[in-house]
N, CA and C atoms as an extended XYZ file, in Angstrom:
390
Properties=species:S:1:pos:R:3:atomname:S:1:resname:S:1:resid:I:1 pbc="F F F"
N        41.408       40.553       83.538 N   ASN     1
C        42.535       41.432       83.824 CA  ASN     1
C        42.165       42.562       84.814 C   ASN     1
N        40.790       42.590       84.845 N   LYS     2
C        40.267       43.654       85.794 CA  LYS     2
C        40.877       43.339       87.255 C   LYS     2
N        41.045       42.093       87.708 N   GLU     3
C        41.486       41.745       88.957 CA  GLU     3
C        43.016       42.287       89.189 C   GLU     3
N        43.604       42.142       88.015 N   GLY     4
C        44.999       42.438       88.286 CA  GLY     4
C        45.213       44.073       88.209 C   GLY     4
N        44.374       44.722       87.607 N   SER     5
C        44.155       46.183       87.447 CA  SER     5
C        43.916       46.483       88.885 C   SER     5
N        42.895       46.056       89.504 N   ILE     6
C        42.344       46.376       90.865 CA  ILE     6
C        43.487       46.062       91.925 C   ILE     6
N        44.167       45.066       91.829 N   ALA     7
C        45.399       44.515       92.635 CA  ALA     7
C        46.391       45.474       92.672 C   ALA     7
N        46.571       45.840       91.518 N   GLU     8
C        47.598       46.869       91.156 CA  GLU     8
C        47.282       48.407       91.587 C   GLU     8
N        46.036       48.704       91.283 N   LEU     9
C        45.547       49.914       91.903 CA  LEU     9
C        45.437       49.902       93.367 C   LEU     9
N        45.011       48.934       94.085 N   THR    10
C        44.993       48.803       95.450 CA  THR    10
C        46.258       48.952       96.062 C   THR    10
N        47.266       48.199       95.362 N   LYS    11
C        48.789       48.369       96.004 CA  LYS    11
C        49.146       49.712       95.923 C   LYS    11
N        48.896       50.355       94.706 N   MET    12
C        49.040       51.820       94.546 CA  MET    12
C        48.574       52.747       95.479 C   MET    12
N        47.382       52.281       95.742 N   LYS    13
C        46.624       53.149       96.704 CA  LYS    13
C        47.262       53.041       98.110 C   LYS    13
N        47.556       51.889       98.404 N   GLU    14
C        48.094       51.708       99.896 CA  GLU    14
C        49.467       52.417       99.910 C   GLU    14
N        50.296       52.177       98.993 N   LEU    15
C        51.489       52.981       98.809 CA  LEU    15
C        51.481       54.361       98.850 C   LEU    15
N        50.388       54.951       98.096 N   LEU    16
C        50.216       56.484       98.173 CA  LEU    16
C        49.509       57.016       99.695 C   LEU    16
N        48.778       55.964      100.183 N   GLN    17
C        48.312       56.201      101.683 CA  GLN    17
C        49.432       56.152      102.713 C   GLN    17
N        50.253       55.231      102.503 N   GLN    18
C        51.471       55.364      103.272 CA  GLN    18
C        52.573       56.611      103.122 C   GLN    18
N        52.605       56.888      101.887 N   LYS    19
C        53.367       58.016      101.497 CA  LYS    19
C        52.532       59.396      102.135 C   LYS    19
N        51.369       59.425      101.925 N   VAL    20
C        50.563       60.485      102.633 CA  VAL    20
C        50.739       60.570      104.289 C   VAL    20
N        50.635       59.317      104.803 N   ALA    21
C        50.815       59.317      106.374 CA  ALA    21
C        52.483       59.695      106.523 C   ALA    21
N        53.382       59.256      105.768 N   GLU    22
C        54.774       59.550      106.033 CA  GLU    22
C        54.945       61.256      105.977 C   GLU    22
N        54.306       61.862      104.944 N   GLN    23
C        54.320       63.245      104.736 CA  GLN    23
C        53.497       64.009      105.750 C   GLN    23
N        52.494       63.506      106.240 N   THR    24
C        51.800       64.151      107.231 CA  THR    24
C        52.664       64.206      108.585 C   THR    24
N        53.106       62.916      108.794 N   SER    25
C        54.003       62.903      109.907 CA  SER    25
C        55.175       63.885      109.807 C   SER    25
N        55.872       63.865      108.518 N   ASP    26
C        56.850       64.880      108.427 CA  ASP    26
C        56.515       66.132      108.527 C   ASP    26
N        55.219       66.541      108.112 N   GLY    27
C        54.725       67.716      108.150 CA  GLY    27
C        54.575       68.102      109.545 C   GLY    27
N        54.202       67.424      110.231 N   ALA    28
C        53.828       67.710      111.629 CA  ALA    28
C        55.024       68.025      112.260 C   ALA    28
N        56.090       67.010      112.257 N   GLU    29
C        57.464       67.273      112.808 CA  GLU    29
C        57.942       68.606      112.282 C   GLU    29
N        57.839       68.968      111.092 N   LYS    30
C        58.147       70.322      110.590 CA  LYS    30
C        57.459       71.350      111.214 C   LYS    30
N        56.201       71.337      111.322 N   ASP    31
C        55.357       72.380      112.148 CA  ASP    31
C        56.012       72.436      113.427 C   ASP    31
N        56.337       71.399      114.217 N   SER    32
C        56.618       71.557      115.447 CA  SER    32
C        58.009       72.115      115.595 C   SER    32
N        58.850       71.909      114.656 N   LYS    33
C        60.272       72.613      114.488 CA  LYS    33
C        59.961       74.002      114.373 C   LYS    33
N        59.034       74.281      113.493 N   ILE    34
C        58.804       75.782      113.048 CA  ILE    34
C        58.532       76.456      114.377 C   ILE    34
N        57.478       75.914      115.158 N   ALA    35
C        57.170       76.432      116.443 CA  ALA    35
C        58.163       76.657      117.384 C   ALA    35
N        59.005       75.440      117.437 N   ASP    36
C        60.217       75.739      118.453 CA  ASP    36
C        61.209       76.811      117.884 C   ASP    36
N        61.535       76.894      116.680 N   LEU    37
C        62.375       77.833      116.282 CA  LEU    37
C        61.663       79.252      116.280 C   LEU    37
N        60.394       79.500      116.021 N   THR    38
C        59.705       80.781      116.264 CA  THR    38
C        59.755       81.209      117.763 C   THR    38
N        59.597       80.145      118.593 N   ALA    39
C        59.635       80.521      119.917 CA  ALA    39
C        61.136       80.978      120.389 C   ALA    39
N        61.951       80.329      119.888 N   LYS    40
C        63.381       80.646      120.455 CA  LYS    40
C        63.790       81.992      119.639 C   LYS    40
N        63.390       82.362      118.326 N   GLN    41
C        63.494       83.474      117.759 CA  GLN    41
C        62.867       84.719      118.449 C   GLN    41
N        61.901       84.337      118.993 N   GLN    42
C        61.054       85.463      119.898 CA  GLN    42
C        61.782       85.607      121.133 C   GLN    42
N        62.326       84.730      121.839 N   GLU    43
C        63.136       84.732      123.116 CA  GLU    43
C        64.333       85.370      122.787 C   GLU    43
N        65.134       85.229      121.670 N   LEU    44
C        66.332       85.825      121.264 CA  LEU    44
C        66.020       87.402      121.039 C   LEU    44
N        64.901       87.598      120.357 N   GLU    45
C        64.690       89.117      120.127 CA  GLU    45
C        64.251       89.586      121.402 C   GLU    45
N        63.711       89.239      122.468 N   GLN    46
C        63.471       89.712      123.595 CA  GLN    46
C        64.570       90.038      124.418 C   GLN    46
N        65.736       89.017      124.223 N   GLN    47
C        66.914       89.241      124.867 CA  GLN    47
C        67.660       90.352      124.097 C   GLN    47
N        67.575       90.505      122.835 N   VAL    48
C        68.312       91.594      122.168 CA  VAL    48
C        67.746       92.967      122.598 C   VAL    48
N        66.434       92.931      122.818 N   ALA    49
C        65.682       94.128      123.223 CA  ALA    49
C        66.154       94.599      124.592 C   ALA    49
N        66.067       93.737      125.477 N   ASP    50
C        66.424       93.766      126.983 CA  ASP    50
C        67.850       94.305      126.963 C   ASP    50
N        68.799       93.471      126.124 N   GLN    51
C        70.211       94.082      126.142 CA  GLN    51
C        70.305       95.493      125.544 C   GLN    51
N        69.551       95.808      124.609 N   GLN    52
C        69.881       97.000      124.010 CA  GLN    52
C        69.115       98.178      125.039 C   GLN    52
N        68.154       97.883      125.788 N   SER    53
C        67.645       98.721      126.894 CA  SER    53
C        68.676       98.872      128.003 C   SER    53
N        69.394       97.691      128.370 N   ASP    54
C        70.341       97.854      129.397 CA  ASP    54
C        71.577       98.776      128.770 C   ASP    54
N        71.972       98.750      127.384 N   ILE    55
C        72.977       99.342      127.075 CA  ILE    55
C        72.619      100.970      126.864 C   ILE    55
N        71.495      101.139      126.376 N   THR    56
C        71.005      102.514      126.580 CA  THR    56
C        71.046      103.129      128.032 C   THR    56
N        70.458      102.203      128.979 N   ASN    57
C        70.732      102.805      130.388 CA  ASN    57
C        72.180      102.959      130.778 C   ASN    57
N        72.993      102.154      130.422 N   LYS    58
C        74.306      102.205      130.736 CA  LYS    58
C        75.067      103.322      130.173 C   LYS    58
N        74.621      103.629      128.763 N   GLU    59
C        75.097      104.742      128.199 CA  GLU    59
C        74.856      106.034      128.907 C   GLU    59
N        73.437      105.944      129.111 N   GLY    60
C        72.991      107.319      130.218 CA  GLY    60
C        73.807      107.260      131.256 C   GLY    60
N        74.153      106.375      132.041 N   SER    61
C        74.973      106.440      133.284 CA  SER    61
C        76.329      106.914      132.918 C   SER    61
N        76.917      106.446      131.926 N   ILE    62
C        78.312      106.878      131.563 CA  ILE    62
C        78.302      108.412      131.251 C   ILE    62
N        77.206      108.791      130.445 N   THR    63
C        77.196      110.139      130.024 CA  THR    63
C        77.140      111.072      131.394 C   THR    63
N        76.250      110.702      132.252 N   GLU    64
C        76.099      111.278      133.565 CA  GLU    64
C        77.236      111.337      134.355 C   GLU    64
N        78.133      110.256      134.388 N   LEU    65
C        79.242      109.962      135.208 CA  LEU    65
C        80.314      110.728      134.530 C   LEU    65
N        80.419      111.138      133.245 N   THR    66
C        81.454      111.773      132.562 CA  THR    66
C        81.030      113.191      132.794 C   THR    66
N        79.913      113.666      132.835 N   LYS    67
C        79.676      115.008      133.140 CA  LYS    67
C        79.913      115.514      134.678 C   LYS    67
N        79.680      114.599      135.665 N   MET    68
C        79.942      114.590      136.797 CA  MET    68
C        81.452      114.678      137.081 C   MET    68
N        82.342      113.792      136.386 N   LYS    69
C        83.655      113.822      136.340 CA  LYS    69
C        84.439      115.190      136.077 C   LYS    69
N        83.682      115.723      134.868 N   GLU    70
C        84.277      116.893      134.222 CA  GLU    70
C        83.935      118.056      135.330 C   GLU    70
N        82.729      118.084      135.926 N   LEU    71
C        82.537      119.124      136.762 CA  LEU    71
C        83.425      119.053      137.958 C   LEU    71
N        83.678      117.784      138.506 N   LEU    72
C        84.518      117.591      139.648 CA  LEU    72
C        86.057      118.097      139.281 C   LEU    72
N        86.506      117.642      137.959 N   GLN    73
C        87.826      118.127      137.629 CA  GLN    73
C        87.911      119.833      137.604 C   GLN    73
N        86.764      120.260      137.027 N   GLN    74
C        86.921      121.753      137.050 CA  GLN    74
C        86.894      122.409      138.531 C   GLN    74
N        86.084      121.645      139.432 N   LYS    75
C        86.176      122.335      140.688 CA  LYS    75
C        87.521      122.022      141.357 C   LYS    75
N        88.144      121.034      141.186 N   VAL    76
C        89.421      120.621      141.489 CA  VAL    76
C        90.443      121.675      141.104 C   VAL    76
N        90.296      122.020      139.794 N   ALA    77
C        91.123      123.056      139.080 CA  ALA    77
C        90.925      124.301      139.825 C   ALA    77
N        89.709      124.760      140.045 N   GLU    78
C        89.339      126.055      140.652 CA  GLU    78
C        89.822      126.039      142.173 C   GLU    78
N        89.831      125.068      142.855 N   GLN    79
C        90.133      124.922      144.180 CA  GLN    79
C        91.848      124.957      144.237 C   GLN    79
N        92.442      124.368      143.380 N   THR    80
C        93.956      124.164      143.062 CA  THR    80
C        94.294      125.727      143.013 C   THR    80
N        93.718      126.617      141.915 N   SER    81
C        93.814      128.004      141.597 CA  SER    81
C        93.729      128.602      142.908 C   SER    81
N        92.489      128.535      143.467 N   ASP    82
C        92.158      129.296      144.833 CA  ASP    82
C        93.179      129.212      145.955 C   ASP    82
N        93.661      127.818      145.942 N   GLY    83
C        94.815      127.425      146.982 CA  GLY    83
C        95.881      128.248      146.730 C   GLY    83
N        96.321      128.330      145.454 N   ALA    84
C        97.565      128.939      145.243 CA  ALA    84
C        97.555      130.423      145.296 C   ALA    84
N        96.204      131.095      145.193 N   GLU    85
C        96.190      132.386      145.263 CA  GLU    85
C        96.144      132.783      146.782 C   GLU    85
N        95.707      131.985      147.703 N   LYS    86
C        95.598      131.935      149.099 CA  LYS    86
C        97.009      131.847      149.610 C   LYS    86
N        97.694      130.935      148.945 N   ASP    87
C        99.222      130.636      149.536 CA  ASP    87
C        99.932      131.817      149.208 C   ASP    87
N        99.764      132.614      148.198 N   SER    88
C       100.545      133.731      147.707 CA  SER    88
C       100.204      134.997      148.747 C   SER    88
N        98.771      134.965      148.963 N   LYS    89
C        98.386      136.012      149.840 CA  LYS    89
C        98.861      135.789      151.315 C   LYS    89
N        98.868      134.349      151.864 N   ILE    90
C        99.513      134.241      152.881 CA  ILE    90
C       101.020      134.743      153.150 C   ILE    90
N       101.846      134.381      152.144 N   ALA    91
C       103.225      134.801      151.925 CA  ALA    91
C       103.305      136.340      152.003 C   ALA    91
N       102.415      137.214      151.318 N   ASP    92
C       102.381      138.438      151.377 CA  ASP    92
C       102.105      138.998      152.719 C   ASP    92
N       101.020      138.392      153.323 N   LEU    93
C       100.902      138.905      154.475 CA  LEU    93
C       101.769      138.513      155.755 C   LEU    93
N       102.447      137.455      155.631 N   THR    94
C       103.429      137.055      156.431 CA  THR    94
C       104.673      138.062      156.354 C   THR    94
N       105.089      138.253      155.100 N   ALA    95
C       106.083      139.300      154.794 CA  ALA    95
C       105.750      140.659      155.310 C   ALA    95
N       104.712      141.223      155.231 N   LYS    96
C       104.047      142.353      155.777 CA  LYS    96
C       104.201      142.366      157.186 C   LYS    96
N       103.639      141.373      157.872 N   GLN    97
C       103.496      141.227      159.161 CA  GLN    97
C       105.070      141.299      159.868 C   GLN    97
N       105.835      140.559      159.067 N   GLN    98
C       107.515      140.632      159.721 CA  GLN    98
C       107.877      142.120      159.704 C   GLN    98
N       107.622      142.675      158.422 N   GLU    99
C       108.167      144.033      158.312 CA  GLU    99
C       107.539      145.106      159.402 C   GLU    99
N       106.192      144.860      159.615 N   LEU   100
C       105.492      145.653      160.799 CA  LEU   100
C       106.195      145.341      162.148 C   LEU   100
N       106.354      144.005      162.445 N   GLU   101
C       107.072      143.539      163.639 CA  GLU   101
C       108.441      144.394      163.764 C   GLU   101
N       109.219      144.426      162.556 N   GLN   102
C       110.575      144.982      162.583 CA  GLN   102
C       110.292      146.367      162.877 C   GLN   102
N       109.306      147.177      162.333 N   GLN   103
C       109.071      148.466      162.658 CA  GLN   103
C       108.812      148.740      164.058 C   GLN   103
N       107.863      147.979      164.572 N   VAL   104
C       107.582      148.013      165.875 CA  VAL   104
C       108.688      148.035      166.917 C   VAL   104
N       109.571      146.908      166.502 N   ALA   105
C       110.833      146.657      167.341 CA  ALA   105
C       111.668      147.963      167.357 C   ALA   105
N       111.834      148.526      166.149 N   ASP   106
C       112.735      149.565      165.914 CA  ASP   106
C       112.219      150.706      166.582 C   ASP   106
N       110.960      151.101      166.488 N   GLN   107
C       110.469      152.181      167.121 CA  GLN   107
C       110.342      152.057      168.622 C   GLN   107
N       110.147      150.892      169.267 N   GLN   108
C       110.352      150.655      170.555 CA  GLN   108
C       111.620      150.941      170.989 C   GLN   108
N       112.752      150.709      170.218 N   SER   109
C       114.055      150.758      170.552 CA  SER   109
C       114.360      152.478      170.629 C   SER   109
N       113.663      153.090      169.699 N   ASN   110
C       113.894      154.434      169.450 CA  ASN   110
C       113.234      155.078      170.704 C   ASN   110
N       112.028      154.703      171.059 N   ILE   111
C       111.226      155.288      172.215 CA  ILE   111
C       112.030      154.998      173.515 C   ILE   111
N       112.629      154.010      173.676 N   GLU   112
C       113.443      153.616      174.931 CA  GLU   112
C       114.515      154.534      174.715 C   GLU   112
N       115.340      154.913      173.743 N   GLY   113
C       116.310      155.544      173.611 CA  GLY   113
C       115.973      156.973      173.992 C   GLY   113
N       114.969      157.588      173.414 N   LYS   114
C       114.432      158.942      173.752 CA  LYS   114
C       113.973      159.079      175.136 C   LYS   114
N       113.528      157.785      175.761 N   ASP   115
C       113.240      157.922      177.157 CA  ASP   115
C       114.336      158.158      177.925 C   ASP   115
N       115.369      157.362      177.631 N   SER   116
C       116.800      157.639      178.522 CA  SER   116
C       117.370      158.986      178.210 C   SER   116
N       117.109      159.508      176.999 N   THR   117
C       117.615      160.895      176.771 CA  THR   117
C       116.905      161.832      177.679 C   THR   117
N       115.594      161.621      177.712 N   ILE   118
C       114.817      162.614      178.537 CA  ILE   118
C       115.175      162.451      179.994 C   ILE   118
N       115.373      161.165      180.459 N   ALA   119
C       115.762      160.946      181.856 CA  ALA   119
C       117.161      161.516      182.312 C   ALA   119
N       117.928      161.447      181.236 N   ASP   120
C       119.276      162.107      181.474 CA  ASP   120
C       119.084      163.657      181.419 C   ASP   120
N       118.311      164.207      180.510 N   LEU   121
C       118.151      165.570      180.628 CA  LEU   121
C       117.326      166.110      181.766 C   LEU   121
N       116.524      165.382      182.182 N   ASN   122
C       115.627      165.830      183.532 CA  ASN   122
C       116.715      165.835      184.705 C   ASN   122
N       117.457      164.689      184.671 N   ALA   123
C       118.637      164.759      185.748 CA  ALA   123
C       119.424      165.841      185.616 C   ALA   123
N       119.954      166.180      184.488 N   LYS   124
C       120.895      167.394      184.264 CA  LYS   124
C       120.109      168.918      184.503 C   LYS   124
N       118.940      168.779      184.337 N   GLN   125
C       118.107      170.067      184.680 CA  GLN   125
C       117.919      170.196      185.917 C   GLN   125
N       117.678      169.097      186.903 N   GLN   126
C       117.513      169.075      188.325 CA  GLN   126
C       118.954      169.489      188.977 C   GLN   126
N       120.094      168.920      188.366 N   GLU   127
C       121.352      169.159      188.879 CA  GLU   127
C       121.552      170.623      188.727 C   GLU   127
N       121.154      171.098      187.591 N   LEU   128
C       121.596      172.662      187.382 CA  LEU   128
C       120.665      173.523      188.291 C   LEU   128
N       119.415      173.147      188.521 N   GLU   129
C       118.672      174.000      189.207 CA  GLU   129
C       119.004      173.909      190.618 C   GLU   129
N       120.041      173.264      191.309 N   GLN   130
C       120.279      173.156      192.556 CA  GLN   130
C       121.322      174.061      192.678 C   GLN   130
């Protein structure tokens, strides 16, 4: 019966060797899959890091542009206020100019009237002196 046991053990050994070969092949496939997944994970982690860096840069740009916008809005407000003050001053100066021009015209008319009176009085004086 030793021959039967030997045959059975040989068959068992062959089955186990086949099982070991299958598991070795399966293990190699799994190792390859792990390597692929690890590489993909590292690639994705790098993409995440790059995107985070890009986001940080864009947030910095947004902050900078927001500050610039606020400064420009403040400048526009100041210039609008300054423009309104200048408009008011122009209106005041224009009114004063018109007032002074009227005074000049009135005084010129008064001077012309006095010149006429002086001329009349001089004519009267010469007439009386003769």
